[in-house]
Amino acid sequence: MGSTGSIPSAPPAVRRRRRLGWPRRVFSQVLLMQLAVAAGVTVLATGFFLAPLSAQLDDQAMRRALAIAETMASSRTAADLAGGPPSATGPVQREAERVRAATGAEYVVVMDTRGVRWSHPDPVQIGRIVSTDPSEVLAGREVMEIDSGTLGRSARGKAPLRNADGGIVGAVSVGIEYDSVRDRLLSAIPGLLAYAGGALAAGALAAYLISRRIQRQTRDLAFSDISALLAEREAMLHGIREGVVALDRRGSVRLLNDEAQRLLGLGPEAAGRPLDALLGPGRTADVLTGRVTGADLVTVQGHRVLIANRMPTDDGGAVATLRDRTELERLGRELDSTRGLIDALRAQDHEHANRLHTLLGLLELELYDEAADFVTEVVGVHRATAEQVTEKVHDPLLAALLVGKATVAAERGVSLRIAPDSLLPDRLVDPRELVTVVGNLVDNALDAAAGTPDARVEVTLRADGRTVVLRVADSGPGVPEDRRELIFTEGWTTKEPPSHGKRGLGLALVRRLAERRGGTARVTAGPAGGAEFTVVLPDALTEPTPPAPPAPRAPAPAPAPAGPTPPAEPDSTPDQAPEPASTVAPTPAPASPPAEERSR
């Protein structure tokens, strides 16, 4: 009863399988693999060393036996063979035993040309035929071999025995016990194994140190965890709607997700290339590479407004995130435009109320003529302002913008005027683009000129072929020469940020729009002491429409049917047809009433 609800323990077989199975951690797997590799390499190296060592020891033993046989053959043994029959006490046996004892050979056998032994460690064998074929050595060739004889297996060396005339009178066969060769081989194995064990221990230590480093770098994760993390990372990077750019310590792109490719206008081939070479010089590259630091940095890439944040990594690289604020910035500018329109309407409402109060006072004072003159003057001023703008600027969208800005400027005590040499035809390729440029420059000029003596802003709009040249001059404090390039940088501003976002984008967008068309945007000192912004927009106008060809003349009327012809008018000509009787003469417009009647 007490075990109800508890988790049952794993069976012993399962626990044993987990304990003895292949480890899951990267550290343990790498360590075991490296130890297996080190042990295998040690075993192979030892085997590769022992295999030629055995053959080398055999060769050394055979060569030693041959050297002893040649030494024995070079003595006076050949002369002793002619002294009598083979004997266990003869000089040949004594000399052979002396050499055998001195060299440690197993046997030294001297034979004649018939193969009869003249010497042997076993005296009983003297006078008998040798057990192996002596034909090769008796033919004058030296022999080295490992073979079995009456004394067992041995390493042998055989040399021909010659007399003073060089004739072959016998042969010398020397054998070295093969067990001694095997003993030398076996005695070398412990030392070899000691060296192999030392190499294996050094390899195991190196494998352990490498595995510990891998353990630190992989945070002691299992291979399955790493593969799962990689899959999750790929899904996250390519699924989020935020750009991610990873850079190495040299500033080259290491990773670029789909959203970053879209925001920066790059492709998958950008990986591995320097970011400066991909984006070119500019604020975006400076922000992403860390040359400009800060949080939520504003930058403009192409036609997009981006917010960038950069976080360094432990390996000297960095990861930067990008958020697209283009739509939000557009909504913010629309909000600014709406607020500007509200301000213009409020200014007009305030001005209209003052005029109505003035008109009401004149009427109550029965000053009707003065009231009529006042209304005529007010209507004329507004009409003159609108006519002045539309006479110079033929595009309706841009003209409406300037009329609204003139109302706002009047309320702020700034005189906004259109330069006399301005003339812009209604042939704009993208009127909204020019509205953005003019709106930004006029707003900045009004902010700069407001509150200054004789505050004024002058706008010049001219067409040079298909190029639009825009100048906006103000009477403000101007822009210092050392800041005339800095003011076009994204995020640079001297104003308080609005509630919906950040400032410092207007002039950057103006320059970006101009450069996108191949034009320029610059600021200089104005003629009135303030600043003068000049923007050149090539190909901003369409080609002028050619004039329509003249309409063909109407053909002459057909001849009238037979009958009495009515008399022609005295001043009529043959080319003029008589006016039909059904034509209705135009009704004259009623004459305007006198001023007194209008005022009543």
Tab-separated table of C-alpha atoms in Angstrom, residues 138-375:
chain	number	residue	atom	x	y	z
A	138	LEU	CA	80.784	-28.101	-52.670
A	139	ALA	CA	79.992	-26.385	-55.935
A	140	GLY	CA	81.745	-23.279	-54.582
A	141	ARG	CA	78.738	-21.240	-53.378
A	142	GLU	CA	78.214	-19.893	-49.871
A	143	VAL	CA	74.957	-20.970	-48.209
A	144	MET	CA	72.855	-19.333	-45.467
A	145	GLU	CA	69.742	-21.088	-44.229
A	146	ILE	CA	67.700	-22.172	-41.270
A	147	ASP	CA	67.276	-25.884	-41.308
A	148	SER	CA	67.041	-28.976	-39.084
A	149	GLY	CA	69.828	-31.504	-38.687
A	150	THR	CA	71.093	-34.085	-36.244
A	151	LEU	CA	71.358	-31.410	-33.549
A	152	GLY	CA	67.953	-29.902	-34.220
A	153	ARG	CA	66.887	-26.660	-35.827
A	154	SER	CA	69.648	-24.093	-36.306
A	155	ALA	CA	70.760	-21.078	-38.302
A	156	ARG	CA	73.449	-22.321	-40.670
A	157	GLY	CA	76.252	-20.842	-42.690
A	158	LYS	CA	78.290	-22.953	-45.120
A	159	ALA	CA	81.547	-21.988	-46.861
A	160	PRO	CA	83.641	-23.990	-49.360
A	161	LEU	CA	87.071	-25.232	-48.220
A	162	ARG	CA	89.844	-24.642	-50.763
A	163	ASN	CA	93.498	-25.791	-50.970
A	164	ALA	CA	96.463	-23.667	-51.864
A	165	ASP	CA	95.696	-23.995	-55.566
A	166	GLY	CA	92.085	-22.819	-55.092
A	167	GLY	CA	90.553	-26.195	-55.622
A	168	ILE	CA	87.639	-27.258	-53.473
A	169	VAL	CA	88.625	-30.028	-51.119
A	170	GLY	CA	85.651	-29.810	-48.757
A	171	ALA	CA	83.335	-27.456	-46.892
A	172	VAL	CA	82.763	-25.949	-43.457
A	173	SER	CA	79.260	-25.847	-41.957
A	174	VAL	CA	78.573	-23.792	-38.827
A	175	GLY	CA	75.283	-23.844	-36.994
A	176	ILE	CA	73.952	-21.480	-34.315
A	177	GLU	CA	71.216	-22.800	-32.085
A	178	TYR	CA	67.875	-21.389	-33.190
A	179	ASP	CA	66.598	-21.333	-29.636
A	180	SER	CA	69.083	-18.576	-28.863
A	181	VAL	CA	67.630	-16.485	-31.665
A	182	ARG	CA	64.142	-16.996	-30.266
A	183	ASP	CA	65.440	-16.092	-26.821
A	184	ARG	CA	66.820	-12.813	-28.145
A	185	LEU	CA	63.474	-12.056	-29.740
A	186	LEU	CA	61.548	-12.856	-26.580
A	187	SER	CA	63.970	-10.870	-24.458
A	188	ALA	CA	63.346	-7.807	-26.661
A	189	ILE	CA	59.556	-8.012	-26.279
A	190	PRO	CA	59.335	-6.739	-22.629
A	191	GLY	CA	61.328	-3.649	-23.438
A	192	LEU	CA	59.273	-3.091	-26.572
A	193	LEU	CA	56.064	-3.499	-24.615
A	194	ALA	CA	57.350	-1.042	-22.031
A	195	TYR	CA	57.909	1.533	-24.728
A	196	ALA	CA	54.515	0.746	-26.241
A	197	GLY	CA	52.883	1.088	-22.830
A	198	GLY	CA	54.565	4.455	-22.315
A	199	ALA	CA	53.367	5.633	-25.711
A	200	LEU	CA	49.874	4.359	-24.916
A	201	ALA	CA	49.885	6.194	-21.583
A	202	ALA	CA	51.006	9.434	-23.250
A	203	GLY	CA	48.288	8.984	-25.892
A	204	ALA	CA	45.687	8.309	-23.194
A	205	LEU	CA	46.730	11.457	-21.310
A	206	ALA	CA	46.539	13.537	-24.491
A	207	ALA	CA	43.135	11.997	-25.280
A	208	TYR	CA	41.905	12.874	-21.808
A	209	LEU	CA	43.078	16.481	-22.077
A	210	ILE	CA	41.513	16.882	-25.519
A	211	SER	CA	38.276	15.337	-24.285
A	212	ARG	CA	38.200	17.681	-21.308
A	213	ARG	CA	38.563	20.634	-23.674
A	214	ILE	CA	35.751	19.286	-25.808
A	215	GLN	CA	33.691	18.823	-22.653
A	216	ARG	CA	34.126	22.497	-21.763
A	217	GLN	CA	33.357	23.647	-25.300
A	218	THR	CA	30.261	21.462	-25.651
A	219	ARG	CA	29.039	22.244	-22.111
A	220	ASP	CA	29.029	18.494	-21.319
A	221	LEU	CA	26.194	17.836	-23.770
A	222	ALA	CA	25.290	14.588	-25.448
A	223	PHE	CA	25.415	14.170	-29.211
A	224	SER	CA	21.642	13.846	-29.272
A	225	ASP	CA	21.346	17.117	-27.340
A	226	ILE	CA	23.666	18.853	-29.801
A	227	SER	CA	21.695	17.624	-32.809
A	228	ALA	CA	18.434	18.671	-31.135
A	229	LEU	CA	19.865	22.101	-30.329
A	230	LEU	CA	21.066	22.472	-33.918
A	231	ALA	CA	17.629	21.579	-35.265
A	232	GLU	CA	15.968	23.993	-32.836
A	233	ARG	CA	18.434	26.731	-33.753
A	234	GLU	CA	17.797	26.298	-37.473
A	235	ALA	CA	14.038	26.353	-36.939
A	236	MET	CA	14.259	29.421	-34.712
A	237	LEU	CA	16.662	31.393	-36.927
A	238	HIS	CA	14.694	30.820	-40.091
A	239	GLY	CA	11.288	31.153	-38.456
A	240	ILE	CA	11.541	34.414	-36.517
A	241	ARG	CA	10.717	37.725	-38.151
A	242	GLU	CA	13.896	39.357	-36.898
A	243	GLY	CA	17.186	39.456	-38.752
A	244	VAL	CA	20.159	37.680	-37.168
A	245	VAL	CA	23.728	38.222	-38.389
A	246	ALA	CA	26.629	36.314	-36.787
A	247	LEU	CA	30.184	37.563	-37.395
A	248	ASP	CA	33.550	36.027	-36.601
A	249	ARG	CA	36.493	37.877	-35.065
A	250	ARG	CA	37.646	39.087	-38.511
A	251	GLY	CA	34.289	40.689	-39.298
A	252	SER	CA	33.243	38.037	-41.840
A	253	VAL	CA	29.672	36.775	-41.986
A	254	ARG	CA	29.324	33.441	-40.209
A	255	LEU	CA	25.539	33.147	-40.216
A	256	LEU	CA	22.741	35.032	-41.960
A	257	ASN	CA	19.120	33.992	-41.483
A	258	ASP	CA	16.344	34.514	-44.028
A	259	GLU	CA	15.026	37.729	-42.490
A	260	ALA	CA	18.503	39.295	-42.375
A	261	GLN	CA	18.996	38.434	-46.041
A	262	ARG	CA	15.723	40.197	-46.860
A	263	LEU	CA	16.432	43.273	-44.751
A	264	LEU	CA	20.025	43.712	-45.964
A	265	GLY	CA	19.388	42.679	-49.554
A	266	LEU	CA	21.947	39.844	-49.422
A	267	GLY	CA	21.898	36.204	-50.519
A	268	PRO	CA	23.112	32.906	-49.030
A	269	GLU	CA	26.457	33.368	-50.792
A	270	ALA	CA	27.270	36.167	-48.323
A	271	ALA	CA	28.424	33.620	-45.714
A	272	GLY	CA	32.194	33.707	-45.269
A	273	ARG	CA	32.676	37.132	-46.866
A	274	PRO	CA	33.627	40.354	-45.002
A	275	LEU	CA	30.615	42.449	-44.035
A	276	ASP	CA	32.278	45.679	-45.177
A	277	ALA	CA	32.683	44.250	-48.677
A	278	LEU	CA	29.035	43.165	-48.769
A	279	LEU	CA	27.409	46.374	-47.488
A	280	GLY	CA	30.010	48.955	-48.445
A	281	PRO	CA	30.936	51.927	-46.275
A	282	GLY	CA	28.081	53.377	-44.265
A	283	ARG	CA	26.354	53.413	-40.936
A	284	THR	CA	24.840	49.939	-41.310
A	285	ALA	CA	28.266	48.316	-41.653
A	286	ASP	CA	29.634	50.451	-38.807
A	287	VAL	CA	26.801	49.393	-36.493
A	288	LEU	CA	27.013	45.678	-37.300
A	289	THR	CA	30.807	45.504	-37.023
A	290	GLY	CA	30.832	47.395	-33.708
A	291	ARG	CA	32.515	50.598	-34.840
A	292	VAL	CA	29.384	52.408	-33.612
A	293	THR	CA	28.172	51.163	-30.242
A	294	GLY	CA	24.936	51.551	-28.367
A	295	ALA	CA	21.521	49.998	-27.893
A	296	ASP	CA	18.669	50.154	-30.412
A	297	LEU	CA	20.773	51.953	-33.023
A	298	VAL	CA	18.833	53.341	-35.988
A	299	THR	CA	20.169	52.753	-39.478
A	300	VAL	CA	18.830	52.930	-43.031
A	301	GLN	CA	19.604	50.156	-45.527
A	302	GLY	CA	18.139	50.756	-48.953
A	303	HIS	CA	14.586	51.939	-48.377
A	304	ARG	CA	14.282	50.208	-44.997
A	305	VAL	CA	14.621	51.718	-41.545
A	306	LEU	CA	16.289	49.203	-39.201
A	307	ILE	CA	16.930	48.985	-35.462
A	308	ALA	CA	20.170	47.118	-34.706
A	309	ASN	CA	21.578	45.609	-31.513
A	310	ARG	CA	24.944	43.878	-31.261
A	311	MET	CA	26.166	41.363	-28.661
A	312	PRO	CA	29.840	40.191	-28.586
A	313	THR	CA	30.586	36.461	-28.235
A	314	ASP	CA	33.330	34.671	-26.306
A	315	ASP	CA	35.342	33.799	-29.433
A	316	GLY	CA	35.808	37.448	-30.430
A	317	GLY	CA	32.899	37.540	-32.872
A	318	ALA	CA	29.441	39.032	-32.414
A	319	VAL	CA	25.749	38.414	-33.067
A	320	ALA	CA	23.650	41.335	-34.321
A	321	THR	CA	19.865	41.475	-34.485
A	322	LEU	CA	17.886	43.645	-36.896
A	323	ARG	CA	14.291	44.785	-36.589
A	324	ASP	CA	12.367	46.318	-39.457
A	325	ARG	CA	10.860	49.670	-38.431
A	326	THR	CA	10.015	50.809	-41.949
A	327	GLU	CA	6.277	50.372	-41.541
A	328	LEU	CA	6.308	51.810	-38.033
A	329	GLU	CA	8.374	54.751	-39.209
A	330	ARG	CA	5.967	55.296	-42.099
A	331	LEU	CA	3.036	55.266	-39.692
A	332	GLY	CA	4.914	57.652	-37.434
A	333	ARG	CA	5.498	60.038	-40.303
A	334	GLU	CA	1.869	59.767	-41.276
A	335	LEU	CA	1.055	60.606	-37.677
A	336	ASP	CA	3.372	63.596	-37.902
A	337	SER	CA	1.657	64.629	-41.126
A	338	THR	CA	-1.746	64.240	-39.468
A	339	ARG	CA	-0.597	66.303	-36.527
A	340	GLY	CA	0.733	68.903	-38.928
A	341	LEU	CA	-2.606	68.955	-40.690
A	342	ILE	CA	-4.385	69.274	-37.347
A	343	ASP	CA	-2.053	72.125	-36.429
A	344	ALA	CA	-2.812	73.787	-39.756
A	345	LEU	CA	-6.549	73.351	-39.238
A	346	ARG	CA	-6.267	74.606	-35.694
A	347	ALA	CA	-4.297	77.618	-36.903
A	348	GLN	CA	-6.874	78.299	-39.577
A	349	ASP	CA	-9.696	77.847	-37.059
A	350	HIS	CA	-8.019	80.254	-34.671
A	351	GLU	CA	-7.429	82.761	-37.450
A	352	HIS	CA	-10.958	82.289	-38.798
A	353	ALA	CA	-12.447	82.885	-35.334
A	354	ASN	CA	-10.478	86.115	-34.983
A	355	ARG	CA	-11.663	87.266	-38.386
A	356	LEU	CA	-15.272	86.402	-37.582
A	357	HIS	CA	-15.012	88.370	-34.344
A	358	THR	CA	-13.572	91.303	-36.258
A	359	LEU	CA	-16.305	91.062	-38.896
A	360	LEU	CA	-19.002	90.812	-36.218
A	361	GLY	CA	-17.662	93.940	-34.526
A	362	LEU	CA	-17.655	95.890	-37.767
A	363	LEU	CA	-21.236	94.839	-38.475
A	364	GLU	CA	-22.402	95.732	-34.977
A	365	LEU	CA	-20.775	99.131	-35.415
A	366	GLU	CA	-22.643	99.429	-38.744
A	367	LEU	CA	-19.345	99.912	-40.580
A	368	TYR	CA	-20.543	97.996	-43.589
A	369	ASP	CA	-18.098	99.349	-46.091
A	370	GLU	CA	-15.169	98.530	-43.810
A	371	ALA	CA	-16.608	95.024	-43.232
A	372	ALA	CA	-16.882	94.463	-46.989
A	373	ASP	CA	-13.308	95.658	-47.518
A	374	PHE	CA	-12.095	93.417	-44.684
A	375	VAL	CA	-13.754	90.317	-46.191
